[in-house]
Amino acid sequence: MKKTVLITGTSTGFGAATAYNFAEKGWNVIATMRDITMGKELSRLNNVLVTRLDVQDRKSIDAAITLAIEHFGKIDVLINNAGYGQFGIFESISREAILNQFEVNVFGVMDVIKAILPHFRSHKGGTIVNISSGAGAIGFPMASVYSASKFALEGLSEGLRYELASVGIKVKLIEPGGAMKTGFGTRMGSEIAALKPAEEYIPFLTRIGKLYGGMEGNSDPDAVEKVVAAIYDAALDNTHQLRYTPTNDIAPILKARRSTSEQAYQSFTDSLFLGE
Ligand code: NAP
């Protein structure tokens, strides 16, 4: 029997590429998005059902899951991909913008997981793949709010992994680096443009801008393909491995974070971000 995957945020980026990848591999795909007019091409594929799901609208979450089960009989894999990056100097970001970041990247994911778990438990199985980020392991300057949301997603996934393993359900985390060749950079740019940081931050912002500009030049050219492949591997992986780090661009800093002492890590990142 064909397997079925439900993916959030398939209008663009990793979500759209992942929907095409699963469809090409013969899966049934429930490609969900906020604005279904973005899914016209995807909906032409036989085994793809495009439907509305806004992670900030619980009724739309329940409706998409119910429709998927009615249409395909069963859901085997859930991919929580929908998300965005609220970047910028923390002090300049409004409370409303911070709440929105958490509603999409954290509470929305929790709502989708809660809505699908009774179905997974009834089948004694299922896999949840959460799209985190290198920023889910490391706090980057200008990314404090985004990192806070992805750290929350990592904590949720890590704890949930034990609970759900006890009932036969797997939890996975994908940690892409700064791939950016999706709609992510555009939305991030518009969120930053709306901010007015205090003048005192300008020298730091200039320094970090140059640093990030240089890093973008070094970013992995095949990053999107690698992320999409890692999502597919994680969905099929029969182990309870939690984390997958598919792109090389963040490998040195992730290694420093996870394999060296706190002191060595801080002196590495202080020289990188503060020039000390
Ligand atoms: P993207 O092209 O901007 O895709 C983000 C998707 O999330 C879009 O389909 C967007 O839909 C959807 N979305 C946003 N708010 C939503 C909501 N309330 N309900 C449902 N869907 C919503 O960016 P991407 O890079 O593919 O991002 C996908 C995931 O990868 C995100 O979780 C992001 O944090 C993570 N990530 C990205 C990078 C990177 O550099 N690209 C690196 C690490 C991690 P709309 O079109 O309706 O806005």
mmCIF file of C-alpha atoms and ligand atoms in Angstrom:
data_model
loop_
_atom_site.group_PDB
_atom_site.id
_atom_site.type_symbol
_atom_site.label_atom_id
_atom_site.label_comp_id
_atom_site.label_asym_id
_atom_site.label_seq_id
_atom_site.Cartn_x
_atom_site.Cartn_y
_atom_site.Cartn_z
ATOM 1 C CA MET A 1 0.000 0.000 0.000
ATOM 2 C CA LYS A 2 1.216 3.521 -0.883
ATOM 3 C CA LYS A 3 2.432 5.609 2.031
ATOM 4 C CA THR A 4 1.030 9.069 2.736
ATOM 5 C CA VAL A 5 2.768 12.240 3.909
ATOM 6 C CA LEU A 6 1.209 15.496 5.128
ATOM 7 C CA ILE A 7 3.448 18.564 4.759
ATOM 8 C CA THR A 8 2.872 22.100 6.060
ATOM 9 C CA GLY A 9 4.034 25.230 4.214
ATOM 10 C CA THR A 10 4.268 23.784 0.685
ATOM 11 C CA SER A 11 3.660 27.047 -1.211
ATOM 12 C CA THR A 12 7.424 27.618 -1.674
ATOM 13 C CA GLY A 13 10.904 26.553 -0.547
ATOM 14 C CA PHE A 14 11.755 23.308 1.232
ATOM 15 C CA GLY A 15 8.047 22.479 1.633
ATOM 16 C CA ALA A 16 7.250 22.683 -2.096
ATOM 17 C CA ALA A 17 10.453 20.825 -3.073
ATOM 18 C CA THR A 18 9.676 18.131 -0.478
ATOM 19 C CA ALA A 19 6.122 17.706 -1.801
ATOM 20 C CA TYR A 20 7.446 17.155 -5.347
ATOM 21 C CA ASN A 21 10.120 14.760 -4.055
ATOM 22 C CA PHE A 22 7.660 12.514 -2.170
ATOM 23 C CA ALA A 23 5.225 12.598 -5.116
ATOM 24 C CA GLU A 24 8.012 11.571 -7.545
ATOM 25 C CA LYS A 25 8.880 8.687 -5.234
ATOM 26 C CA GLY A 26 5.293 7.395 -5.461
ATOM 27 C CA TRP A 27 3.903 8.628 -2.143
ATOM 28 C CA ASN A 28 0.454 10.103 -1.614
ATOM 29 C CA VAL A 29 1.029 13.745 -0.640
ATOM 30 C CA ILE A 30 -1.233 16.132 1.254
ATOM 31 C CA ALA A 31 0.437 19.408 0.339
ATOM 32 C CA THR A 32 -0.918 22.044 2.714
ATOM 33 C CA MET A 33 -0.496 25.804 2.467
ATOM 34 C CA ARG A 34 -2.149 29.040 3.577
ATOM 35 C CA ASP A 35 -3.091 30.151 0.059
ATOM 36 C CA ILE A 36 -4.032 27.187 -2.131
ATOM 37 C CA THR A 37 -3.768 29.239 -5.339
ATOM 38 C CA MET A 38 0.008 28.763 -4.842
ATOM 39 C CA GLY A 39 -0.477 25.006 -5.306
ATOM 40 C CA LYS A 40 -1.937 24.893 -8.815
ATOM 41 C CA GLU A 41 1.034 23.042 -10.359
ATOM 42 C CA LEU A 42 1.356 20.621 -7.469
ATOM 43 C CA SER A 43 -2.355 19.787 -7.613
ATOM 44 C CA ARG A 44 -1.949 18.568 -11.222
ATOM 45 C CA LEU A 45 -0.034 15.521 -9.951
ATOM 46 C CA ASN A 46 -2.243 12.441 -9.507
ATOM 47 C CA ASN A 47 -1.194 11.480 -6.022
ATOM 48 C CA VAL A 48 -1.129 15.027 -4.590
ATOM 49 C CA LEU A 49 -3.978 16.644 -2.689
ATOM 50 C CA VAL A 50 -3.532 20.376 -2.107
ATOM 51 C CA THR A 51 -5.495 21.791 0.789
ATOM 52 C CA ARG A 52 -5.519 24.847 3.049
ATOM 53 C CA LEU A 53 -3.754 24.718 6.387
ATOM 54 C CA ASP A 54 -2.686 27.814 8.316
ATOM 55 C CA VAL A 55 -0.808 26.736 11.442
ATOM 56 C CA GLN A 56 -2.341 29.743 13.234
ATOM 57 C CA ASP A 57 -5.877 28.473 12.524
ATOM 58 C CA ARG A 58 -6.721 25.289 14.439
ATOM 59 C CA LYS A 59 -9.929 24.666 12.473
ATOM 60 C CA SER A 60 -7.885 24.549 9.265
ATOM 61 C CA ILE A 61 -5.476 22.045 10.881
ATOM 62 C CA ASP A 62 -8.329 19.693 11.898
ATOM 63 C CA ALA A 63 -10.025 20.068 8.502
ATOM 64 C CA ALA A 64 -6.819 19.236 6.569
ATOM 65 C CA ILE A 65 -6.121 16.135 8.668
ATOM 66 C CA THR A 66 -9.730 14.901 8.391
ATOM 67 C CA LEU A 67 -9.723 15.434 4.614
ATOM 68 C CA ALA A 68 -6.387 13.639 4.246
ATOM 69 C CA ILE A 69 -7.630 10.586 6.158
ATOM 70 C CA GLU A 70 -10.905 10.522 4.188
ATOM 71 C CA HIS A 71 -9.023 10.809 0.887
ATOM 72 C CA PHE A 72 -6.026 8.499 1.445
ATOM 73 C CA GLY A 73 -7.222 6.352 4.382
ATOM 74 C CA LYS A 74 -4.140 6.867 6.540
ATOM 75 C CA ILE A 75 -1.296 9.328 7.196
ATOM 76 C CA ASP A 76 2.157 7.794 7.778
ATOM 77 C CA VAL A 77 4.389 10.858 8.018
ATOM 78 C CA LEU A 78 3.865 14.464 9.156
ATOM 79 C CA ILE A 79 6.386 17.115 8.112
ATOM 80 C CA ASN A 80 6.195 20.331 10.128
ATOM 81 C CA ASN A 81 7.949 22.643 7.704
ATOM 82 C CA ALA A 82 5.946 25.911 7.852
ATOM 83 C CA GLY A 83 8.007 28.617 9.499
ATOM 84 C CA TYR A 84 9.850 31.878 9.043
ATOM 85 C CA GLY A 85 12.683 33.872 10.570
ATOM 86 C CA GLN A 86 11.985 36.965 12.648
ATOM 87 C CA PHE A 87 15.499 38.376 12.529
ATOM 88 C CA GLY A 88 16.778 41.716 13.816
ATOM 89 C CA ILE A 89 18.106 43.387 16.959
ATOM 90 C CA PHE A 90 15.965 41.995 19.814
ATOM 91 C CA GLU A 91 15.260 45.377 21.413
ATOM 92 C CA SER A 92 13.678 46.641 18.201
ATOM 93 C CA ILE A 93 11.278 43.704 17.713
ATOM 94 C CA SER A 94 7.722 44.288 18.955
ATOM 95 C CA ARG A 95 5.998 41.952 21.393
ATOM 96 C CA GLU A 96 3.403 41.262 18.699
ATOM 97 C CA ALA A 97 6.104 40.171 16.230
ATOM 98 C CA ILE A 98 7.677 37.897 18.866
ATOM 99 C CA LEU A 99 4.289 36.304 19.629
ATOM 100 C CA ASN A 100 3.698 35.769 15.922
ATOM 101 C CA GLN A 101 7.091 34.080 15.548
ATOM 102 C CA PHE A 102 6.229 31.665 18.367
ATOM 103 C CA GLU A 103 2.686 31.087 17.071
ATOM 104 C CA VAL A 104 4.006 29.928 13.700
ATOM 105 C CA ASN A 105 7.290 28.193 14.613
ATOM 106 C CA VAL A 106 6.268 26.665 17.965
ATOM 107 C CA PHE A 107 2.565 26.740 18.940
ATOM 108 C CA GLY A 108 1.454 25.988 15.370
ATOM 109 C CA VAL A 109 3.710 22.927 15.303
ATOM 110 C CA MET A 110 2.334 21.827 18.700
ATOM 111 C CA ASP A 111 -1.245 22.189 17.403
ATOM 112 C CA VAL A 112 -0.557 20.118 14.272
ATOM 113 C CA ILE A 113 1.175 17.397 16.322
ATOM 114 C CA LYS A 114 -1.690 17.301 18.854
ATOM 115 C CA ALA A 115 -4.227 17.044 16.057
ATOM 116 C CA ILE A 116 -2.495 14.094 14.336
ATOM 117 C CA LEU A 117 -1.430 12.033 17.366
ATOM 118 C CA PRO A 118 -4.769 10.227 17.947
ATOM 119 C CA HIS A 119 -4.575 9.014 14.317
ATOM 120 C CA PHE A 120 -0.933 7.886 14.683
ATOM 121 C CA ARG A 121 -1.711 6.132 17.985
ATOM 122 C CA SER A 122 -4.678 4.334 16.435
ATOM 123 C CA HIS A 123 -2.241 2.867 13.874
ATOM 124 C CA LYS A 124 0.497 2.285 16.476
ATOM 125 C CA GLY A 125 2.959 4.191 14.287
ATOM 126 C CA GLY A 126 3.864 7.306 12.363
ATOM 127 C CA THR A 127 6.807 9.648 11.923
ATOM 128 C CA ILE A 128 6.950 13.366 12.746
ATOM 129 C CA VAL A 129 9.695 15.350 10.993
ATOM 130 C CA ASN A 130 10.175 18.857 12.399
ATOM 131 C CA ILE A 131 12.178 21.373 10.344
ATOM 132 C CA SER A 132 14.418 23.167 12.802
ATOM 133 C CA SER A 133 17.585 25.063 11.866
ATOM 134 C CA GLY A 134 21.226 25.501 12.815
ATOM 135 C CA ALA A 135 19.676 28.356 14.803
ATOM 136 C CA GLY A 136 17.909 25.658 16.841
ATOM 137 C CA ALA A 137 21.292 24.610 18.210
ATOM 138 C CA ILE A 138 23.139 27.931 18.259
ATOM 139 C CA GLY A 139 22.108 31.454 19.235
ATOM 140 C CA PHE A 140 23.201 33.796 16.422
ATOM 141 C CA PRO A 141 23.318 37.596 16.660
ATOM 142 C CA MET A 142 20.297 39.195 14.961
ATOM 143 C CA ALA A 143 18.521 35.836 15.298
ATOM 144 C CA SER A 144 17.711 35.785 19.023
ATOM 145 C CA VAL A 145 13.933 35.566 18.538
ATOM 146 C CA TYR A 146 14.163 33.055 15.665
ATOM 147 C CA SER A 147 16.685 30.985 17.669
ATOM 148 C CA ALA A 148 14.423 31.104 20.720
ATOM 149 C CA SER A 149 11.594 29.645 18.625
ATOM 150 C CA LYS A 150 13.771 26.913 17.094
ATOM 151 C CA PHE A 151 15.377 26.082 20.489
ATOM 152 C CA ALA A 152 11.796 25.635 21.741
ATOM 153 C CA LEU A 153 11.063 23.329 18.809
ATOM 154 C CA GLU A 154 14.207 21.325 19.605
ATOM 155 C CA GLY A 155 13.274 21.004 23.289
ATOM 156 C CA LEU A 156 9.759 19.946 22.374
ATOM 157 C CA SER A 157 11.035 17.342 19.894
ATOM 158 C CA GLU A 158 13.694 15.985 22.245
ATOM 159 C CA GLY A 159 11.239 15.455 25.090
ATOM 160 C CA LEU A 160 8.450 14.199 22.860
ATOM 161 C CA ARG A 161 10.762 11.628 21.246
ATOM 162 C CA TYR A 162 10.752 9.528 24.441
ATOM 163 C CA GLU A 163 6.989 9.786 25.025
ATOM 164 C CA LEU A 164 6.136 8.878 21.455
ATOM 165 C CA ALA A 165 8.751 6.119 21.113
ATOM 166 C CA SER A 166 6.790 4.362 23.871
ATOM 167 C CA VAL A 167 3.763 4.173 21.530
ATOM 168 C CA GLY A 168 5.680 3.366 18.321
ATOM 169 C CA ILE A 169 5.885 6.915 16.868
ATOM 170 C CA LYS A 170 9.180 8.487 15.705
ATOM 171 C CA VAL A 171 10.263 12.132 16.050
ATOM 172 C CA LYS A 172 12.937 13.679 13.812
ATOM 173 C CA LEU A 173 14.632 17.087 13.624
ATOM 174 C CA ILE A 174 16.217 18.493 10.460
ATOM 175 C CA GLU A 175 18.773 21.259 11.075
ATOM 176 C CA PRO A 176 19.538 23.085 7.806
ATOM 177 C CA GLY A 177 22.210 25.786 7.731
ATOM 178 C CA GLY A 178 21.819 29.174 6.101
ATOM 179 C CA ALA A 179 20.566 27.816 2.774
ATOM 180 C CA MET A 180 18.445 30.873 2.059
ATOM 181 C CA LYS A 181 17.624 29.870 -1.542
ATOM 182 C CA THR A 182 13.938 29.741 -0.657
ATOM 183 C CA GLY A 183 11.359 32.374 0.260
ATOM 184 C CA PHE A 184 13.050 32.511 3.698
ATOM 185 C CA GLY A 185 15.534 35.285 2.842
ATOM 186 C CA THR A 186 12.858 37.497 1.263
ATOM 187 C CA ARG A 187 10.529 37.292 4.269
ATOM 188 C CA MET A 188 13.463 37.739 6.664
ATOM 189 C CA GLY A 189 14.537 40.865 4.750
ATOM 190 C CA SER A 190 11.064 42.391 4.928
ATOM 191 C CA GLU A 191 10.798 41.675 8.686
ATOM 192 C CA ILE A 192 14.203 43.345 9.268
ATOM 193 C CA ALA A 193 13.324 46.328 7.048
ATOM 194 C CA ALA A 194 10.330 47.093 9.298
ATOM 195 C CA LEU A 195 12.600 47.518 12.374
ATOM 196 C CA LYS A 196 14.289 50.666 13.657
ATOM 197 C CA PRO A 197 17.192 49.619 15.897
ATOM 198 C CA ALA A 198 18.726 52.226 18.217
ATOM 199 C CA GLU A 199 21.742 54.060 16.780
ATOM 200 C CA GLU A 200 24.120 52.521 19.296
ATOM 201 C CA TYR A 201 23.721 49.155 17.524
ATOM 202 C CA ILE A 202 24.758 50.479 14.091
ATOM 203 C CA PRO A 203 28.521 49.629 14.306
ATOM 204 C CA PHE A 204 27.652 46.070 15.450
ATOM 205 C CA LEU A 205 25.016 45.734 12.724
ATOM 206 C CA THR A 206 27.511 46.856 10.090
ATOM 207 C CA ARG A 207 30.040 44.298 11.298
ATOM 208 C CA ILE A 208 27.498 41.453 11.404
ATOM 209 C CA GLY A 209 26.072 42.478 7.998
ATOM 210 C CA LYS A 210 29.549 42.079 6.439
ATOM 211 C CA LEU A 211 30.101 38.772 8.210
ATOM 212 C CA TYR A 212 26.744 37.308 7.100
ATOM 213 C CA GLY A 213 27.255 38.651 3.561
ATOM 214 C CA GLY A 214 30.567 36.748 3.370
ATOM 215 C CA MET A 215 28.964 33.610 4.829
ATOM 216 C CA GLU A 216 26.208 33.682 2.189
ATOM 217 C CA GLY A 217 28.910 33.559 -0.504
ATOM 218 C CA ASN A 218 30.189 30.333 1.102
ATOM 219 C CA SER A 219 26.786 28.763 1.514
ATOM 220 C CA ASP A 220 26.312 25.255 0.206
ATOM 221 C CA PRO A 221 25.169 25.429 -3.477
ATOM 222 C CA ASP A 222 23.239 22.160 -3.139
ATOM 223 C CA ALA A 223 21.697 23.046 0.205
ATOM 224 C CA VAL A 224 18.034 22.818 -0.810
ATOM 225 C CA GLU A 225 18.527 19.404 -2.468
ATOM 226 C CA LYS A 226 20.440 18.169 0.600
ATOM 227 C CA VAL A 227 17.702 19.330 2.969
ATOM 228 C CA VAL A 228 14.998 17.704 0.834
ATOM 229 C CA ALA A 229 16.998 14.438 0.708
ATOM 230 C CA ALA A 230 17.524 14.509 4.486
ATOM 231 C CA ILE A 231 13.792 15.011 5.080
ATOM 232 C CA TYR A 232 13.070 11.970 2.891
ATOM 233 C CA ASP A 233 15.746 9.853 4.619
ATOM 234 C CA ALA A 234 14.430 10.851 8.048
ATOM 235 C CA ALA A 235 10.877 9.900 7.040
ATOM 236 C CA LEU A 236 12.043 6.431 5.970
ATOM 237 C CA ASP A 237 14.635 5.869 8.690
ATOM 238 C CA ASN A 238 13.556 3.010 10.898
ATOM 239 C CA THR A 239 15.753 4.118 13.785
ATOM 240 C CA HIS A 240 14.936 6.600 16.534
ATOM 241 C CA GLN A 241 17.788 8.947 15.446
ATOM 242 C CA LEU A 242 16.599 12.444 16.369
ATOM 243 C CA ARG A 243 18.849 14.970 14.575
ATOM 244 C CA TYR A 244 19.905 15.301 10.924
ATOM 245 C CA THR A 245 22.319 18.084 9.842
ATOM 246 C CA PRO A 246 22.291 17.989 6.046
ATOM 247 C CA THR A 247 24.270 21.107 5.003
ATOM 248 C CA ASN A 248 28.008 21.698 5.384
ATOM 249 C CA ASP A 249 27.862 25.486 5.806
ATOM 250 C CA ILE A 250 27.168 25.346 9.541
ATOM 251 C CA ALA A 251 29.271 22.232 10.224
ATOM 252 C CA PRO A 252 32.251 24.050 11.886
ATOM 253 C CA ILE A 253 30.105 26.070 14.294
ATOM 254 C CA LEU A 254 27.840 23.096 15.108
ATOM 255 C CA LYS A 255 30.953 21.004 15.799
ATOM 256 C CA ALA A 256 32.315 23.753 18.063
ATOM 257 C CA ARG A 257 28.967 23.934 19.907
ATOM 258 C CA ARG A 258 28.550 20.189 20.367
ATOM 259 C CA SER A 259 32.081 18.835 20.620
ATOM 260 C CA THR A 260 34.107 21.448 22.531
ATOM 261 C CA SER A 261 33.927 22.980 25.985
ATOM 262 C CA GLU A 262 31.622 25.943 26.684
ATOM 263 C CA GLN A 263 34.721 28.135 27.149
ATOM 264 C CA ALA A 264 36.321 27.086 23.829
ATOM 265 C CA TYR A 265 32.995 27.547 22.041
ATOM 266 C CA GLN A 266 32.542 31.042 23.459
ATOM 267 C CA SER A 267 36.014 32.172 22.512
ATOM 268 C CA PHE A 268 35.448 30.826 18.946
ATOM 269 C CA THR A 269 32.099 32.636 18.543
ATOM 270 C CA ASP A 270 33.269 35.821 20.315
ATOM 271 C CA SER A 271 36.090 36.147 17.798
ATOM 272 C CA LEU A 272 33.607 35.473 14.989
ATOM 273 C CA PHE A 273 30.784 37.787 16.080
ATOM 274 C CA LEU A 274 32.454 40.366 18.333
ATOM 275 C CA GLY A 275 35.928 40.407 16.792
ATOM 276 C CA GLU A 276 37.513 39.776 20.217
HETATM 277 P P1 NAP B 1 9.933 29.664 2.622
HETATM 278 O O1 NAP B 1 10.205 29.394 1.181
HETATM 279 O O2 NAP B 1 9.619 31.057 3.043
HETATM 280 O O3 NAP B 1 8.780 28.675 3.098
HETATM 281 C C1 NAP B 1 8.115 28.850 4.330
HETATM 282 C C2 NAP B 1 6.747 28.222 4.222
HETATM 283 O O4 NAP B 1 6.099 28.373 5.489
HETATM 284 C C3 NAP B 1 5.871 28.905 3.174
HETATM 285 O O5 NAP B 1 5.127 27.929 2.497
HETATM 286 C C4 NAP B 1 4.962 29.773 4.029
HETATM 287 O O6 NAP B 1 3.677 30.018 3.451
HETATM 288 C C5 NAP B 1 4.789 28.851 5.224
HETATM 289 N N1 NAP B 1 4.154 29.544 6.333
HETATM 290 C C6 NAP B 1 4.504 30.681 6.964
HETATM 291 N N2 NAP B 1 3.609 30.984 7.911
HETATM 292 C C7 NAP B 1 2.664 30.006 7.882
HETATM 293 C C8 NAP B 1 1.477 29.740 8.601
HETATM 294 N N3 NAP B 1 1.007 30.562 9.548
HETATM 295 N N4 NAP B 1 0.749 28.622 8.302
HETATM 296 C C9 NAP B 1 1.152 27.772 7.325
HETATM 297 N N5 NAP B 1 2.258 27.993 6.587
HETATM 298 C C10 NAP B 1 2.994 29.093 6.865
HETATM 299 O O7 NAP B 1 11.206 29.238 3.497
HETATM 300 P P2 NAP B 1 11.921 27.814 3.708
HETATM 301 O O8 NAP B 1 13.373 28.112 3.792
HETATM 302 O O9 NAP B 1 11.460 26.806 2.749
HETATM 303 O O10 NAP B 1 11.423 27.476 5.190
HETATM 304 C C11 NAP B 1 10.925 26.223 5.558
HETATM 305 C C12 NAP B 1 11.419 25.859 6.942
HETATM 306 O O11 NAP B 1 12.850 25.738 6.902
HETATM 307 C C13 NAP B 1 11.100 26.905 8.017
HETATM 308 O O12 NAP B 1 10.658 26.244 9.184
HETATM 309 C C14 NAP B 1 12.454 27.579 8.267
HETATM 310 O O13 NAP B 1 12.555 28.092 9.571
HETATM 311 C C15 NAP B 1 13.408 26.432 8.017
HETATM 312 N N6 NAP B 1 14.794 26.805 7.680
HETATM 313 C C16 NAP B 1 15.078 27.526 6.552
HETATM 314 C C17 NAP B 1 16.411 27.864 6.267
HETATM 315 C C18 NAP B 1 16.792 28.660 5.052
HETATM 316 O O14 NAP B 1 17.860 29.271 5.042
HETATM 317 N N7 NAP B 1 16.016 28.677 4.007
HETATM 318 C C19 NAP B 1 17.452 27.444 7.122
HETATM 319 C C20 NAP B 1 17.116 26.705 8.257
HETATM 320 C C21 NAP B 1 15.803 26.387 8.511
HETATM 321 P P3 NAP B 1 3.257 31.414 2.775
HETATM 322 O O15 NAP B 1 3.716 31.324 1.344
HETATM 323 O O16 NAP B 1 1.773 31.443 2.918
HETATM 324 O O17 NAP B 1 3.934 32.507 3.556
#
